[in-house]
Amino acid sequence: MGSGHIFFDPSSCHGNMLFLGNGDPVFRGPRSTMMKMEDSSKRRPFFSSPEDLYDEEYYDEQSPEKKRRLTPEQVHLLEKSFETENKLEPERKTQLAKKLGLQPRQVAVWFQNRRARWKTKQLERDYDQLKSSYDSLLSDFDSIRKDNDKLKSEVVSLMEKLQGKVVGGAGVSEKSDVLEVDAMTTILQVKVKAEDRLSSGSGGSAVVDEHSPQLVDSGDSYFHTDHEEYPGPGGCNVPPPMDGLQSEEDDGSDDGSCHGYFSNVFVTEEQHHEEGEEPIGWFWS
DNA sequence: ACCCTATTGCTCATTACATCA
DNA sequence: AGTGATGTAATGAGCAATAGG
């Protein structure tokens, strides 16, 4: 590296221009940049590293007045090299620079800018992927929520019917009515939960949910949860949205018996064994 | 072993130029 | 021909790693 390879020409009509090699000014920095460079003596000078300073053959074809675009051939080779490895170790940098007739600094800059472009594209790809995933989930969620709303209104309707039957029922013993309400209430709640679980894809046992314990206070025909009672229309308490199910550990009314349920049919374990068909879920009471 | 300084290379934000519609 | 949008070469600031004194 000779000192004659880099110097400033204060007499240039462009101000302090950088000259390299045979004296051709190969770089004319941005106007504002050049202003900044003039009043800063401690900054690292452009093309200052030893390997950036080469023989005149690297610069003598440059026409320095305008910023030059790289030729398609140069870009092609750089792209191929970038595909191999997007980081540029010094050895490869000098080799590429010689091969392309560029300054090593130009090669380094091209790789830096190329990494930046790649990162931007990657961010766009990531965004598209996340958005698509989000849209899909949103669609699923809407569908599930509609199902849930439908089932809840069904529960409310049936509860109203049941309560009307209990209050105004004639010719039926009070005790058997209460038992029937209890059973129906349990079935309805289990059904809602089953639909919830099946829709959400959690699968498996739709009934036992250790993380969302819930009581079914069948004696009062109330749905109790860990959160709050959820009064439905007409003062009737209905299951709250997204409520949990009674757990094996905390099931409220624990006679320990196991029950299975089908889409609309509630059976005891004994009945299930007799019928042989597999229910869509189990719960314990 | 520790500190200081210089060097190098990176990312990031920005600027300026080239090109195209 | 003029203009705005876009792509890209190049820059400075700041940071971290490293080497050498």
Coordinates of C-alpha atoms (C1' of nucleotides) in Angstrom, one line a residue:
Chain A
M1 CA 0.0 0.0 0.0
G2 CA 1.5 3.2 -1.1
S3 CA 0.5 6.5 0.3
G4 CA 0.1 7.6 -3.3
H5 CA -3.0 5.5 -3.5
I6 CA -5.2 7.6 -1.4
F7 CA -5.2 11.3 -0.9
F8 CA -7.5 14.2 -0.9
D9 CA -7.4 16.9 -3.6
P10 CA -8.4 20.1 -2.0
S11 CA -8.3 21.9 -5.3
S12 CA -11.1 19.8 -6.7
C13 CA -14.2 21.6 -7.8
H14 CA -16.1 19.0 -5.8
G15 CA -14.3 19.9 -2.6
N16 CA -12.2 17.3 -0.9
M17 CA -12.4 14.4 -3.2
L18 CA -10.9 11.1 -2.6
F19 CA -8.4 9.9 -5.1
L20 CA -7.1 6.4 -5.5
G21 CA -4.6 4.7 -7.5
N22 CA -3.8 6.7 -10.6
G23 CA -5.5 9.7 -9.2
D24 CA -9.0 9.0 -10.5
P25 CA -11.5 10.0 -7.9
V26 CA -13.5 6.8 -7.4
F27 CA -15.7 8.0 -4.7
R28 CA -17.7 11.0 -4.2
G29 CA -19.6 10.8 -1.0
P30 CA -23.0 12.2 -0.3
R31 CA -22.9 15.9 0.0
S32 CA -23.9 15.8 3.6
T33 CA -21.5 13.0 4.3
M34 CA -18.6 14.9 2.8
M35 CA -19.5 17.9 4.9
K36 CA -19.4 15.7 8.0
M37 CA -16.1 14.1 6.9
E38 CA -14.5 17.5 6.6
D39 CA -15.0 18.4 10.2
S40 CA -14.1 15.1 11.7
S41 CA -10.5 14.0 12.0
K42 CA -11.0 10.9 14.2
R43 CA -13.3 9.0 11.9
R44 CA -12.1 5.9 10.2
P45 CA -11.2 7.0 6.6
F46 CA -12.8 5.4 3.7
F47 CA -10.7 2.7 2.1
S48 CA -8.3 2.9 4.9
S49 CA -7.8 -0.7 5.8
P50 CA -4.7 -2.2 4.2
E51 CA -6.5 -4.8 2.2
D52 CA -8.8 -2.2 0.8
L53 CA -6.0 -0.5 -0.9
Y54 CA -4.8 -2.1 -4.0
D55 CA -3.0 -1.7 -7.2
E56 CA -4.1 0.7 -9.8
E57 CA -5.5 -2.0 -11.9
Y58 CA -8.6 -2.2 -9.6
Y59 CA -9.5 1.4 -10.1
D60 CA -8.2 2.6 -13.5
E61 CA -11.4 1.7 -15.3
Q62 CA -13.6 3.6 -12.9
S63 CA -15.3 6.7 -14.0
P64 CA -15.6 8.4 -10.7
E65 CA -17.9 11.3 -11.4
K66 CA -21.0 9.2 -11.0
K67 CA -21.9 6.3 -8.8
R68 CA -21.6 3.2 -10.8
R69 CA -23.9 0.3 -10.7
L70 CA -22.3 -3.1 -10.7
T71 CA -22.5 -5.0 -13.9
P72 CA -24.9 -7.9 -14.2
E73 CA -22.0 -10.3 -14.3
Q74 CA -20.6 -8.9 -11.1
V75 CA -23.9 -9.1 -9.4
H76 CA -24.4 -12.6 -10.6
L77 CA -21.1 -13.8 -9.2
L78 CA -21.7 -11.9 -5.9
E79 CA -25.1 -13.5 -5.7
K80 CA -23.7 -16.9 -6.2
S81 CA -21.1 -16.3 -3.5
F82 CA -23.8 -15.0 -1.2
E83 CA -25.8 -18.1 -1.7
T84 CA -22.9 -20.2 -0.6
E85 CA -22.2 -18.1 2.5
N86 CA -23.7 -14.8 3.4
K87 CA -20.8 -13.8 5.6
L88 CA -17.6 -12.7 4.0
E89 CA -14.3 -13.7 5.5
P90 CA -11.3 -11.6 4.5
E91 CA -9.8 -14.3 2.2
R92 CA -13.0 -14.6 0.2
K93 CA -13.4 -10.9 0.0
T94 CA -10.0 -10.3 -1.5
Q95 CA -10.5 -13.2 -4.0
L96 CA -13.9 -11.9 -5.0
A97 CA -12.6 -8.4 -5.4
K98 CA -9.8 -9.5 -7.7
K99 CA -12.1 -11.7 -9.7
L100 CA -14.7 -8.9 -10.1
G101 CA -12.3 -6.1 -10.6
L102 CA -13.8 -4.3 -7.6
Q103 CA -12.3 -2.9 -4.4
P104 CA -12.6 -5.3 -1.4
R105 CA -14.4 -2.5 0.3
Q106 CA -17.0 -2.6 -2.4
V107 CA -17.4 -6.3 -2.1
A108 CA -17.8 -5.9 1.7
V109 CA -20.4 -3.2 1.2
W110 CA -22.3 -5.2 -1.3
F111 CA -22.5 -8.1 1.2
Q112 CA -23.6 -5.9 4.0
N113 CA -26.4 -4.4 1.8
R114 CA -27.3 -7.8 0.5
R115 CA -27.7 -9.1 4.1
A116 CA -29.9 -6.2 4.9
R117 CA -32.0 -6.9 1.8
W118 CA -32.3 -10.5 2.7
K119 CA -33.3 -9.6 6.3
T120 CA -36.0 -7.3 5.0
K121 CA -37.3 -10.0 2.7
Q122 CA -37.2 -12.6 5.5
L123 CA -39.2 -10.2 7.8
E124 CA -41.8 -9.9 5.0
R125 CA -41.9 -13.7 4.7
D126 CA -42.3 -14.1 8.4
Y127 CA -45.0 -11.5 8.5
D128 CA -46.9 -13.2 5.7
Q129 CA -46.6 -16.6 7.4
L130 CA -47.8 -15.2 10.8
K131 CA -50.6 -13.3 9.2
S132 CA -51.8 -16.4 7.4
S133 CA -51.6 -18.4 10.6
Y134 CA -53.5 -15.7 12.5
D135 CA -56.2 -15.5 9.8
S136 CA -56.7 -19.2 10.0
L137 CA -56.9 -19.2 13.7
L138 CA -59.3 -16.3 13.7
S139 CA -61.6 -18.2 11.3
D140 CA -61.5 -21.3 13.5
F141 CA -62.2 -19.2 16.5
D142 CA -65.2 -17.5 14.9
S143 CA -66.6 -20.8 13.9
I144 CA -66.2 -22.3 17.4
R145 CA -67.7 -19.2 19.0
K146 CA -70.8 -19.5 16.8
D147 CA -71.1 -23.1 17.7
N148 CA -70.7 -22.3 21.3
D149 CA -73.3 -19.5 21.2
K150 CA -75.7 -21.9 19.4
L151 CA -75.2 -24.5 22.1
K152 CA -75.6 -22.0 24.9
S153 CA -78.9 -20.8 23.6
E154 CA -80.0 -24.4 23.2
V155 CA -79.1 -24.9 26.9
V156 CA -81.0 -21.8 27.9
S157 CA -84.1 -22.9 26.0
L158 CA -84.0 -26.4 27.5
M159 CA -83.4 -25.1 31.0
E160 CA -86.4 -22.9 30.7
K161 CA -88.5 -25.8 29.6
L162 CA -87.2 -27.9 32.5
Q163 CA -87.9 -25.2 35.1
G164 CA -91.4 -24.7 33.8
K165 CA -92.0 -28.3 34.1
V166 CA -90.7 -28.4 37.7
V167 CA -92.7 -25.4 38.8
G168 CA -96.0 -26.2 37.1
G169 CA -95.7 -30.0 36.8
A170 CA -98.8 -31.8 37.8
G171 CA -99.2 -35.5 38.7
V172 CA -95.4 -36.0 39.1
S173 CA -93.8 -36.4 42.4
E174 CA -91.5 -33.5 43.4
K175 CA -88.6 -35.8 44.1
S176 CA -88.6 -37.4 40.7
D177 CA -88.9 -34.1 39.1
V178 CA -85.9 -32.7 40.9
L179 CA -83.9 -35.8 40.0
E180 CA -84.9 -35.4 36.4
V181 CA -83.8 -31.8 36.3
D182 CA -80.5 -32.8 37.9
A183 CA -79.9 -35.4 35.3
M184 CA -80.8 -33.2 32.4
T185 CA -78.8 -30.3 33.8
T186 CA -75.8 -32.5 34.0
I187 CA -76.3 -33.9 30.6
L188 CA -76.7 -30.5 29.0
Q189 CA -73.6 -29.2 30.6
V190 CA -71.6 -32.2 29.6
K191 CA -72.9 -31.9 26.1
V192 CA -71.8 -28.2 25.9
K193 CA -68.4 -29.1 27.2
A194 CA -68.1 -32.0 24.8
E195 CA -68.9 -29.8 21.9
D196 CA -66.5 -27.2 23.1
R197 CA -63.7 -29.7 23.4
L198 CA -64.4 -31.4 20.2
S199 CA -64.5 -28.1 18.4
S200 CA -61.3 -26.8 19.9
G201 CA -59.6 -30.0 18.9
S202 CA -58.3 -30.9 22.4
G203 CA -59.9 -34.3 21.9
G204 CA -59.4 -37.2 24.3
S205 CA -61.5 -37.1 27.4
A206 CA -63.8 -34.2 27.0
V207 CA -65.0 -34.3 30.5
V208 CA -62.1 -34.3 32.9
D209 CA -60.3 -31.0 33.0
E210 CA -58.0 -30.7 35.9
H211 CA -57.2 -27.1 35.1
S212 CA -60.7 -25.9 35.1
P213 CA -62.5 -27.5 38.0
Q214 CA -66.2 -26.8 38.2
L215 CA -69.0 -27.9 40.3
V216 CA -72.4 -28.8 39.1
D217 CA -74.7 -28.0 42.0
S218 CA -77.6 -30.0 40.7
G219 CA -79.5 -29.5 43.8
D220 CA -80.2 -25.9 43.0
S221 CA -80.1 -26.4 39.2
Y222 CA -77.2 -24.0 39.2
F223 CA -74.0 -24.2 37.3
H224 CA -71.2 -23.2 39.6
T225 CA -67.8 -22.4 38.4
D226 CA -64.6 -21.2 40.1
H227 CA -65.3 -17.8 38.6
E228 CA -68.9 -16.7 39.1
E229 CA -72.4 -17.7 38.4
Y230 CA -73.6 -16.8 35.0
P231 CA -77.2 -15.8 35.1
G232 CA -78.9 -16.4 31.8
P233 CA -82.1 -14.9 30.5
G234 CA -85.1 -15.0 32.7
G235 CA -82.9 -15.5 35.8
C236 CA -82.0 -18.9 34.8
N237 CA -78.4 -19.8 35.4
V238 CA -76.6 -21.2 32.5
P239 CA -73.0 -22.3 32.0
P240 CA -70.6 -19.4 31.6
P241 CA -68.6 -19.0 28.5
M242 CA -65.5 -21.2 28.2
D243 CA -66.2 -22.8 31.6
G244 CA -64.3 -25.8 32.7
L245 CA -65.7 -29.2 33.6
Q246 CA -65.9 -31.0 36.7
S247 CA -62.8 -32.8 37.5
E248 CA -62.1 -36.2 38.7
E249 CA -60.7 -34.7 41.9
D250 CA -63.3 -32.1 42.5
D251 CA -66.6 -33.2 41.1
G252 CA -69.1 -31.8 43.4
S253 CA -71.3 -34.8 43.9
D254 CA -69.1 -37.7 44.3
D255 CA -70.8 -41.0 44.3
G256 CA -67.8 -42.2 42.3
S257 CA -69.8 -43.6 39.5
C258 CA -68.6 -43.3 35.9
H259 CA -70.9 -42.2 33.1
G260 CA -70.6 -42.0 29.4
Y261 CA -72.4 -39.8 27.0
F262 CA -73.3 -39.9 23.4
S263 CA -74.4 -36.9 21.4
N264 CA -77.8 -36.8 23.0
V265 CA -77.8 -39.8 25.2
F266 CA -76.5 -40.2 28.7
V267 CA -75.7 -43.7 29.9
T268 CA -74.3 -45.4 33.0
E269 CA -71.1 -47.4 32.7
E270 CA -73.2 -50.6 33.0
Q271 CA -75.5 -49.5 30.2
H272 CA -72.4 -48.7 28.1
H273 CA -71.0 -52.1 28.6
E274 CA -74.3 -53.6 27.5
E275 CA -74.7 -51.4 24.4
G276 CA -71.1 -51.9 23.4
E277 CA -70.9 -48.6 21.5
E278 CA -68.1 -46.2 22.5
P279 CA -69.4 -42.9 23.9
I280 CA -67.8 -39.6 22.9
G281 CA -66.8 -38.9 26.5
W282 CA -66.9 -39.8 30.1
F283 CA -67.6 -38.0 33.3
W284 CA -67.8 -38.9 36.9
S285 CA -70.4 -37.9 39.4
Chain B
dA1 C1' -3.3 -10.5 34.9
dC2 C1' -5.2 -6.3 33.8
dC3 C1' -5.8 -2.0 31.3
dC4 C1' -5.6 0.9 27.3
dT5 C1' -5.6 1.8 22.5
dA6 C1' -6.1 0.7 17.7
dT7 C1' -8.0 -2.0 14.3
dT8 C1' -11.5 -4.6 12.1
dG9 C1' -16.0 -5.9 10.9
dC10 C1' -20.6 -6.0 11.9
dT11 C1' -25.6 -3.9 12.1
dC12 C1' -28.5 -0.1 11.6
dA13 C1' -30.2 4.1 9.8
dT14 C1' -29.6 7.2 6.4
dT15 C1' -28.1 9.6 2.1
dA16 C1' -27.5 10.1 -2.7
dC17 C1' -27.6 8.4 -7.2
dA18 C1' -29.6 5.5 -11.1
dT19 C1' -33.4 3.9 -13.3
dC20 C1' -38.0 3.3 -14.6
dA21 C1' -43.0 4.2 -15.2
Chain C
dA1 C1' -38.7 16.8 -20.4
dG2 C1' -40.1 16.6 -15.7
dT3 C1' -41.3 13.9 -11.7
dG4 C1' -42.1 10.6 -8.1
dA5 C1' -41.2 5.9 -6.7
dT6 C1' -38.0 2.4 -6.1
dG7 C1' -33.6 0.0 -5.9
dT8 C1' -29.0 0.1 -4.6
dA9 C1' -24.2 1.7 -3.6
dA10 C1' -22.2 3.9 0.0
dT11 C1' -21.8 6.4 4.3
dG12 C1' -21.4 7.4 9.6
dA13 C1' -22.5 6.0 14.2
dG14 C1' -22.2 2.7 17.5
dC15 C1' -20.9 -1.7 19.2
dA16 C1' -18.2 -6.0 20.0
dA17 C1' -14.2 -8.8 19.3
dT18 C1' -9.4 -9.0 19.0
dA19 C1' -4.4 -7.9 19.1
dG20 C1' -0.6 -5.7 20.8
dG21 C1' 1.8 -2.6 24.0

